[in-house]
Coordinates of C-alpha atoms and ligand atoms in Angstrom, one line a residue:
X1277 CA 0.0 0.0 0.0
X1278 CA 1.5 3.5 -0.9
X1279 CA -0.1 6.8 -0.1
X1280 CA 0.3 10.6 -1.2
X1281 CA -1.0 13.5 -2.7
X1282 CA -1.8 12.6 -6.3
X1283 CA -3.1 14.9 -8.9
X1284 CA -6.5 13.8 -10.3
X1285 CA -5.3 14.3 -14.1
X1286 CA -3.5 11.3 -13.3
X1287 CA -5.8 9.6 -11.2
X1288 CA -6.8 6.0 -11.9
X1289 CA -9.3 4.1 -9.8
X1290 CA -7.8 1.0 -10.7
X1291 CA -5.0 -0.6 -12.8
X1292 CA -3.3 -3.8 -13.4
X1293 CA -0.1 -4.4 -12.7
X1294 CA 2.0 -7.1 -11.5
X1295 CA -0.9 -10.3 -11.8
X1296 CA -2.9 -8.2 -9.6
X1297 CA -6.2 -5.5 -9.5
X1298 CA -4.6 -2.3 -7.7
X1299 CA -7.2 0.1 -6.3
X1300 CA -8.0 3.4 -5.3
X1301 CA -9.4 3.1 -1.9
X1302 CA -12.9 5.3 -2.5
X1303 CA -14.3 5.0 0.7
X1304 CA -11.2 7.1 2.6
X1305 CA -11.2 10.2 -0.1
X1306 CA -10.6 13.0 0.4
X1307 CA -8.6 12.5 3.7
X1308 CA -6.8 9.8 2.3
X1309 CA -4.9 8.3 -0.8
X1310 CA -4.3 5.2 -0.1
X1311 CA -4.4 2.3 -2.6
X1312 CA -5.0 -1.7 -2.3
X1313 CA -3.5 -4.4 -4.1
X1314 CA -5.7 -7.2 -4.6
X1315 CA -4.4 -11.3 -5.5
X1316 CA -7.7 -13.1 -5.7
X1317 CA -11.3 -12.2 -7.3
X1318 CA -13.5 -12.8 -3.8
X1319 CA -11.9 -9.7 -2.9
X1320 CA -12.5 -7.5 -6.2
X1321 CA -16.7 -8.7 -5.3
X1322 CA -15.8 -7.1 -1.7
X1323 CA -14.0 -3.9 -2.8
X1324 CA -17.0 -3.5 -4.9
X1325 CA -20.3 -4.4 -2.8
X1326 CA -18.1 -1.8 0.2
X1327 CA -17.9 1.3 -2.8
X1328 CA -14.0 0.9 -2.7
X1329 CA -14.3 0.8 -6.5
X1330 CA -17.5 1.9 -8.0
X1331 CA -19.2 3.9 -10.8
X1332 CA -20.1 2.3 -13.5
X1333 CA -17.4 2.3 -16.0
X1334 CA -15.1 1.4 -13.8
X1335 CA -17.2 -1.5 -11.9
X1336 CA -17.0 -3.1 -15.3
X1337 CA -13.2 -2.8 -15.8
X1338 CA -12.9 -4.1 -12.2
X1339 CA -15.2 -7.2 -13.0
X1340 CA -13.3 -7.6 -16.3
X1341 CA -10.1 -7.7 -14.2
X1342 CA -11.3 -9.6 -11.4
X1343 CA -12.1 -12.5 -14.3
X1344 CA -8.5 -12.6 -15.0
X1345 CA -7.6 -13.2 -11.1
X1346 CA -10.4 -16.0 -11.0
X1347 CA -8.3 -17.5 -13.9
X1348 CA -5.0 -17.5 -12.4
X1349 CA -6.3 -19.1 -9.2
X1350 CA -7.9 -21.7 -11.0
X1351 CA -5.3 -22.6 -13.7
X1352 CA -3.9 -25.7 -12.0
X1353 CA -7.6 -27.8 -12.2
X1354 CA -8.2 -30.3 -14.9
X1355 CA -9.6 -28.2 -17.5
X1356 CA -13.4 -29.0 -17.6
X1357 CA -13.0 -27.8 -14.0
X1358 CA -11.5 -25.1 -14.6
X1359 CA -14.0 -24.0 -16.7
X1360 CA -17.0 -25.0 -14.5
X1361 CA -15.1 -23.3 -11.4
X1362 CA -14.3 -19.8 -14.2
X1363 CA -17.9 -19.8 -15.0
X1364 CA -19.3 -19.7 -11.2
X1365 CA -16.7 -17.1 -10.3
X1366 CA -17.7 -14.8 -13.7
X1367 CA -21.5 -15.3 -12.7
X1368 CA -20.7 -13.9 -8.5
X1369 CA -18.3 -11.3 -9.9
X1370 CA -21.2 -10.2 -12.2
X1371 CA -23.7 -9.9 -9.4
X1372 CA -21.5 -8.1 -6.9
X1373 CA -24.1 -5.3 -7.6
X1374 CA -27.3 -5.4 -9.7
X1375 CA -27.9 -2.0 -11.2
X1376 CA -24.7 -0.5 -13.6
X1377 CA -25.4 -2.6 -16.8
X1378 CA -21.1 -2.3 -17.5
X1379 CA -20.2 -4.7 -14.6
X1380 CA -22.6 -7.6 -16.3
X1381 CA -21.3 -6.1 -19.6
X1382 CA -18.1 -6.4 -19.2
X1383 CA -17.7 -9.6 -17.5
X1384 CA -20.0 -11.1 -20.3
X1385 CA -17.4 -9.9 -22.8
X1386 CA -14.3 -11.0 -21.2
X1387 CA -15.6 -14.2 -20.7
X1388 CA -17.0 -14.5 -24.4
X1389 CA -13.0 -13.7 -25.7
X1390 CA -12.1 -16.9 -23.9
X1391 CA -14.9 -19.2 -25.0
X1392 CA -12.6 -20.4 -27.7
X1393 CA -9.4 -21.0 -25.7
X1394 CA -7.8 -24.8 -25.2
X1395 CA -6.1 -24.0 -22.2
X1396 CA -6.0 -22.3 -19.0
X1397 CA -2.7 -20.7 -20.1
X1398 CA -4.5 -19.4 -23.3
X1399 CA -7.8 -18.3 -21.1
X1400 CA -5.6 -16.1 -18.8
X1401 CA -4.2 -14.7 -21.8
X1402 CA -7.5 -14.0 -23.8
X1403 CA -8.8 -12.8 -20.6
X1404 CA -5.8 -10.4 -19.8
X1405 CA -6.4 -8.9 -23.3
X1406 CA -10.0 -7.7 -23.4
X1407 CA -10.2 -6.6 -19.8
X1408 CA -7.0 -4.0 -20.9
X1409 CA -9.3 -3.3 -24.1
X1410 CA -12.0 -2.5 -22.3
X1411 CA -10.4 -0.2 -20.5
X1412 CA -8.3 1.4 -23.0
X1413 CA -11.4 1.8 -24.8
X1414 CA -13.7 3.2 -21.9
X1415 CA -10.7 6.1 -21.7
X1416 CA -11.4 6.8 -25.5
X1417 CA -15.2 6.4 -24.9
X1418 CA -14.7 9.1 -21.9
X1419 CA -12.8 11.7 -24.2
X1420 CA -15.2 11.6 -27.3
X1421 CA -18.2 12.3 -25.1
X1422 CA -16.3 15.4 -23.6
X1423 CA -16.0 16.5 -27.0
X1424 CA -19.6 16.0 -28.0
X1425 CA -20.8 16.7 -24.5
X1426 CA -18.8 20.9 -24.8
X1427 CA -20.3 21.2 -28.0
X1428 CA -23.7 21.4 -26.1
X1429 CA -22.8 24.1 -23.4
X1430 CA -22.9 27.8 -23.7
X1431 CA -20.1 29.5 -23.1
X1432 CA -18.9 30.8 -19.8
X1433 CA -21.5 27.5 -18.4
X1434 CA -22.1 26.9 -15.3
X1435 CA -22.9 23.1 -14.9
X1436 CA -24.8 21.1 -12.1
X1437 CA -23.9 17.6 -11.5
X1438 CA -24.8 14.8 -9.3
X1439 CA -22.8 12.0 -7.5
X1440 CA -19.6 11.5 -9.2
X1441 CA -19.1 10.4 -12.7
X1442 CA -15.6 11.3 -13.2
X1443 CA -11.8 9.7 -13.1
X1444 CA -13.1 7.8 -10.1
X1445 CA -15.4 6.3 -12.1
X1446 CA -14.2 5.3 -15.2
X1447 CA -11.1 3.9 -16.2
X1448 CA -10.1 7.3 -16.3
X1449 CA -11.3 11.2 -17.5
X1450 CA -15.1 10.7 -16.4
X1451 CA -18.5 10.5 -18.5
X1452 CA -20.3 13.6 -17.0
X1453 CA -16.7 15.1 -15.6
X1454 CA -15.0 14.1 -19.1
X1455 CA -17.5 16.9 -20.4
X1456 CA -16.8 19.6 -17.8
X1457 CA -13.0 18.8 -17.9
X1458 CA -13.3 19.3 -21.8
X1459 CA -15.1 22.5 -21.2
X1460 CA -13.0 23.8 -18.6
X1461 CA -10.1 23.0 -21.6
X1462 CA -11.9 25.3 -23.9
X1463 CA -12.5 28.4 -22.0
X1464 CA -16.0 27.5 -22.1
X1465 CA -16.4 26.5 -18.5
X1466 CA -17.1 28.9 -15.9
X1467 CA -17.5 26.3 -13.0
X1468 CA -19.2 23.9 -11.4
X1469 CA -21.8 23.5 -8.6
X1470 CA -22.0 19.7 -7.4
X1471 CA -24.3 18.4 -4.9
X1472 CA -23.0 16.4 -2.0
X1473 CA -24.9 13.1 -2.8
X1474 CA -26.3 11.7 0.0
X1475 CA -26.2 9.5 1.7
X1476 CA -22.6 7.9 1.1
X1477 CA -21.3 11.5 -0.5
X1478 CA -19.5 11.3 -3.6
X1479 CA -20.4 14.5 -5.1
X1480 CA -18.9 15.9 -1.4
X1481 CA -16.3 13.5 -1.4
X1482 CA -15.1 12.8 -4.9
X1483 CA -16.4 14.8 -7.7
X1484 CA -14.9 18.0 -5.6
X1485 CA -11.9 16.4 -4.9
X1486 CA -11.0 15.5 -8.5
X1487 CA -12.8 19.2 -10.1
X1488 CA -10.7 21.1 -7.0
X1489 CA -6.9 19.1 -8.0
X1490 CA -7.9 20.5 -11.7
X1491 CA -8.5 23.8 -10.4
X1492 CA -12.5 24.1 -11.8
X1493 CA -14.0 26.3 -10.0
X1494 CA -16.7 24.3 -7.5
X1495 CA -18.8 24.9 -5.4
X1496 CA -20.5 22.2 -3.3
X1497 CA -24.3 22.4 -2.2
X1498 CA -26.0 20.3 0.2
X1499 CA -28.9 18.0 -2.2
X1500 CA -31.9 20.0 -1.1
X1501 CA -30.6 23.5 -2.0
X1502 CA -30.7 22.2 -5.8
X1503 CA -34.4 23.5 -6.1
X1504 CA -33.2 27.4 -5.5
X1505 CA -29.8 27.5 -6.6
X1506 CA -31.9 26.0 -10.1
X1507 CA -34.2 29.0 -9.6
X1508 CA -31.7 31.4 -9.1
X1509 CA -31.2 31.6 -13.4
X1510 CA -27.5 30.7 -12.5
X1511 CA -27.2 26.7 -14.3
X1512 CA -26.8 26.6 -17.9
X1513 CA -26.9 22.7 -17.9
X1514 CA -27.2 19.4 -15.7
X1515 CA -24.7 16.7 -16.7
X1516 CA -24.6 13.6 -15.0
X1517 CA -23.8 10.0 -15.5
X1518 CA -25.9 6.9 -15.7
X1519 CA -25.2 3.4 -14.3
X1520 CA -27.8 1.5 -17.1
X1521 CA -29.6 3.0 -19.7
X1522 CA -33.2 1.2 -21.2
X1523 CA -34.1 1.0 -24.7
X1524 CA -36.2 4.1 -24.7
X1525 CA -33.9 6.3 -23.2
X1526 CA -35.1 5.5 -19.4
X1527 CA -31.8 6.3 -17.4
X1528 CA -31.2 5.1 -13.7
X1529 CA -28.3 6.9 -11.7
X1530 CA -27.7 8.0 -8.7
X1531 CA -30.8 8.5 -5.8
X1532 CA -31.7 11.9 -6.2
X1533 CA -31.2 12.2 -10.3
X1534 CA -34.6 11.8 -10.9
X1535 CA -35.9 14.8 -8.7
X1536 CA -33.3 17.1 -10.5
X1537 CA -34.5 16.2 -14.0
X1538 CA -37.5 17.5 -12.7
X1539 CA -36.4 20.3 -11.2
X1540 CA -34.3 21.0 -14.6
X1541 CA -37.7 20.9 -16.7
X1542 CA -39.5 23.0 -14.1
X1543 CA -36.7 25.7 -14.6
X1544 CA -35.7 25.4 -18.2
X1545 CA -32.3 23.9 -17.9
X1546 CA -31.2 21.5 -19.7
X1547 CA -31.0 17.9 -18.4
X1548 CA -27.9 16.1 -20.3
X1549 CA -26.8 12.2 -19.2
X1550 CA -23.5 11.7 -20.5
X1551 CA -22.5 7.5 -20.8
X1552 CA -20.3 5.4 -22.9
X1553 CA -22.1 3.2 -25.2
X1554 CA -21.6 0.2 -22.6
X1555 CA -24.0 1.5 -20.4
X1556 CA -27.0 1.1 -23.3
X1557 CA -28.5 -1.9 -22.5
X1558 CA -31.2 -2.1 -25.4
X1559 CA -32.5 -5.6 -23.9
X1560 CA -34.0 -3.5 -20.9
X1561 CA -37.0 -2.1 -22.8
X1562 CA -37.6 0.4 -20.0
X1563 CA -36.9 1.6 -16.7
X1564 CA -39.5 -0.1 -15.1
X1565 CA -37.0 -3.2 -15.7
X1566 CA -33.6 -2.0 -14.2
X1567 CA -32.9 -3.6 -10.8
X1568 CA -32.3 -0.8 -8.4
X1569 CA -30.0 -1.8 -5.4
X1570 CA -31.3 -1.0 -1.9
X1571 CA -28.1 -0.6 0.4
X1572 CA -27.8 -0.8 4.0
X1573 CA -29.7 1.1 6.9
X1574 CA -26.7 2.2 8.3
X1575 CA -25.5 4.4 5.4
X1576 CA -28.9 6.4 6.5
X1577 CA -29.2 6.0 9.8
X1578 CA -25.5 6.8 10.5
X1579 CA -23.8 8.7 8.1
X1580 CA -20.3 8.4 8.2
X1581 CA -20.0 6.1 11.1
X1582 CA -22.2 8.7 13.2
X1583 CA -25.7 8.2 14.5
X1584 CA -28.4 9.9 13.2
X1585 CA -31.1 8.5 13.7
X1586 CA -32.9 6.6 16.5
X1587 CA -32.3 2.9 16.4
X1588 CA -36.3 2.1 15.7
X1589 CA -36.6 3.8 13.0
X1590 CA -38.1 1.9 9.6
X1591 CA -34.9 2.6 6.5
X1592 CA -35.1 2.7 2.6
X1593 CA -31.9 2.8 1.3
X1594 CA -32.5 2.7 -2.3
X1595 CA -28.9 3.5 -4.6
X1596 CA -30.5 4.6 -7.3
X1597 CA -33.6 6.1 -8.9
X1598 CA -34.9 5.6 -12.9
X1599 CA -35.2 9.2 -14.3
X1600 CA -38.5 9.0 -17.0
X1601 CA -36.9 9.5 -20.8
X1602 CA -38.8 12.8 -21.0
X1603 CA -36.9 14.6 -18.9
X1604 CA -33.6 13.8 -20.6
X1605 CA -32.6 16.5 -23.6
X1606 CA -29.9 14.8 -24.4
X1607 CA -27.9 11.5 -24.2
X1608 CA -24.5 11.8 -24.9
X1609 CA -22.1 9.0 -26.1
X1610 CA -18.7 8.8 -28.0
X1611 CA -21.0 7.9 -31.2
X1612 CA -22.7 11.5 -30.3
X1613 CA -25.7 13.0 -28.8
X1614 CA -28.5 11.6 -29.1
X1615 CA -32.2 12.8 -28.7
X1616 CA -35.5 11.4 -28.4
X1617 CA -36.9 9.4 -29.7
X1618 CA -34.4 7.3 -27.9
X1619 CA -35.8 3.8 -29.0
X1620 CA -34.8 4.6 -32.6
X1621 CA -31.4 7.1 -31.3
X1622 CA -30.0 4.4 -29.3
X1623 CA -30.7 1.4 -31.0
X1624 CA -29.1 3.2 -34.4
X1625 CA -26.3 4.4 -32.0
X1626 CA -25.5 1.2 -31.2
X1627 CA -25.6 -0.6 -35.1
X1628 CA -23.1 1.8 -35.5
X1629 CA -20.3 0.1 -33.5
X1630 CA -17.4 0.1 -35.0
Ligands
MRU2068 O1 -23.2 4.0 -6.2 P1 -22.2 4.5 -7.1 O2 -21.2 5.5 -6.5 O3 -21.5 3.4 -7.8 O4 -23.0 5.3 -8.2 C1 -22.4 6.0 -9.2 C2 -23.3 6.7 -10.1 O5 -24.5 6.7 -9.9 C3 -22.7 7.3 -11.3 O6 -23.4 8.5 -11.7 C4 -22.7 6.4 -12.5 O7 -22.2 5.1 -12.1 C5 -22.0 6.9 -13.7 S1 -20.3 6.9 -13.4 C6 -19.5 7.4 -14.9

């Protein structure tokens, strides 16, 4: 473990090296920079159900890696084993947590570049290689949608965002952070107001950490003052991020997204979800399908390790909320921004992988 101050242009919430998944310890920011090394793939499912690693880009690079740890702990079996014991480690590592579409995603993919291999040796290696591809590509992903995503700003914009879908949550550059970094490289960008994010804080914690270390101006407001401060005239935009995307346009994110869209229709402000292509999952119809994690009572009822609330009290602890298509203006991707209808947007989006 190594710790120190590091600047967020080069921060990465994960990276292989050495046979092993090294993290960026989440859960201490901002106090502390501390990173984890981790050897075997039980431990990658308990980094990520405990928010050390999390968002959804980079939940899917850490399932895609935690594959490749699976199959160097197994590579010793007979090889019909091996395969049995590879496919009931991808299936837990894939479940870890239900409702960002790229952990399934990218698990699903890793484990389809292997189907063909003869050997564990071979496995490892067609393993090794698309997990690194995915997130090579998810860094590419994040700086094409900054590019479409500043196109849509006014200049001298003042954007809102929710949670944090930055570095820290991708393999690196950020989905709705990607934008406002690209922005802020323009001139275009005059700063930033992030809500804290309750209950476990990563707008407070992380998205002003990295935005601080980059020197974008932000300024932090506690969830509930997002009604006025919309009001006040002051937000050119909303950006945020997504953890699974439906079919027609349906996007869950964060708790709390759903009420800002809202508030961003009531006020005239545009509502933009900014996601890699990964996070489309065009075999969830609608929102009404997406799985929404409900977390633990404690994150509610003491924040941050501190009591809050009385011990009797009845919790609901959902993670995420499903924000209706119509409230979304835009959804932007590295194939470009797309608009309702979403149905036909996305799905062409999509038949134009490349
Ligand atoms: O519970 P978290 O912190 O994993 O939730 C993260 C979000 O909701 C992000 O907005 C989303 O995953 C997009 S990250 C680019």
């Amino acid at each position: 473990m190594t710790s120190g101050v590091t600047k967020s242009k080069e921060v990465r919430a994960l990276e292989w090296t050495n046979k092993r998944l090294r993290l960026l310890d989440q859960t201490l920011l901002p106090t502390r920079v501390q990173y984890t090394e981790l050897e075997h793939w039980p431990e990658v499912v308990t980094a990520i159900r405990s928010m050390q690693v999390r968002g959804a880009p980079a939940l899917g690079v850490a399932g895609a890696y935690a594959v490749v740890l699976a199959a160097q702990e197994l590579k010793d079996l007979p090889l019909d084993e091996f395969r049995e014991k590879l496919q009931a480690a991808a299936s837990s590592i894939a479940e870890a947590r239900p409702t960002a579409v790229n952990l399934a995603w990218a698990v699903s993919c890793t484990m389809s570049a292997a189907s063909s291999a003869a050997s564990a040796a071979e496995t490892i290696k067609l393993l090794l290689t698309e997990a690194q591809t995915i997130e090579r590509e998810d860094i590419e992903a994040n700086h094409s949608i900054g590019e479409h995503g500043a196109l849509l700003l006014p200049q001298d914009a003042t954007v809102m965002t929710h949670c944090n879908a930055g570095a820290l949550a991708t393999a690196g550059y950020g989905t709705a952070l990607g934008v406002i970094r690209t922005a802020w490289a323009q001139g275009k960008l005059k700063g930033v107001i992030a809500t804290e994010t309750r209950p476990l804080l990563q707008g407070a914690r992380l998205t002003t950490w990295e935005l601080t270390q980059d020197g974008i101006p932000t300024t932090l407001i506690v969830d509930s003052a997002a009604a006025s401060v919309l009001r006040s005239g002051k937000v050119s935009a909303i950006v945020v991020g997504a953890d699974r995307i439906a079919a027609n346009g349906d996007v869950a994110n964060k708790i709390g997204t759903y009420g800002l869209a809202v508030l961003a229709k009531a006020h005239n402000v545009p509502f933009y979800v900014a996601a890699p292509m990964s996070t489309v999952d065009l075999a969830t119809a609608t929102g009404d399908q997406i799985v929404v994690e409900e977390r633990a009572s404690e994150e509610v009822s003491s924040p941050q390790g501190v009591q809050a609330a009385p011990d009797e009290v009845g919790i609901y602890n959902p993670a995420f909320d499903v924000t209706p298509a119509e409230y979304v203006s835009a959804i932007i991707t590295e194939r470009g921004a797309f608009t309702s209808p979403y149905n036909e947007s996305l799905t062409s989006g999509a038949q134009n992988r490349g």
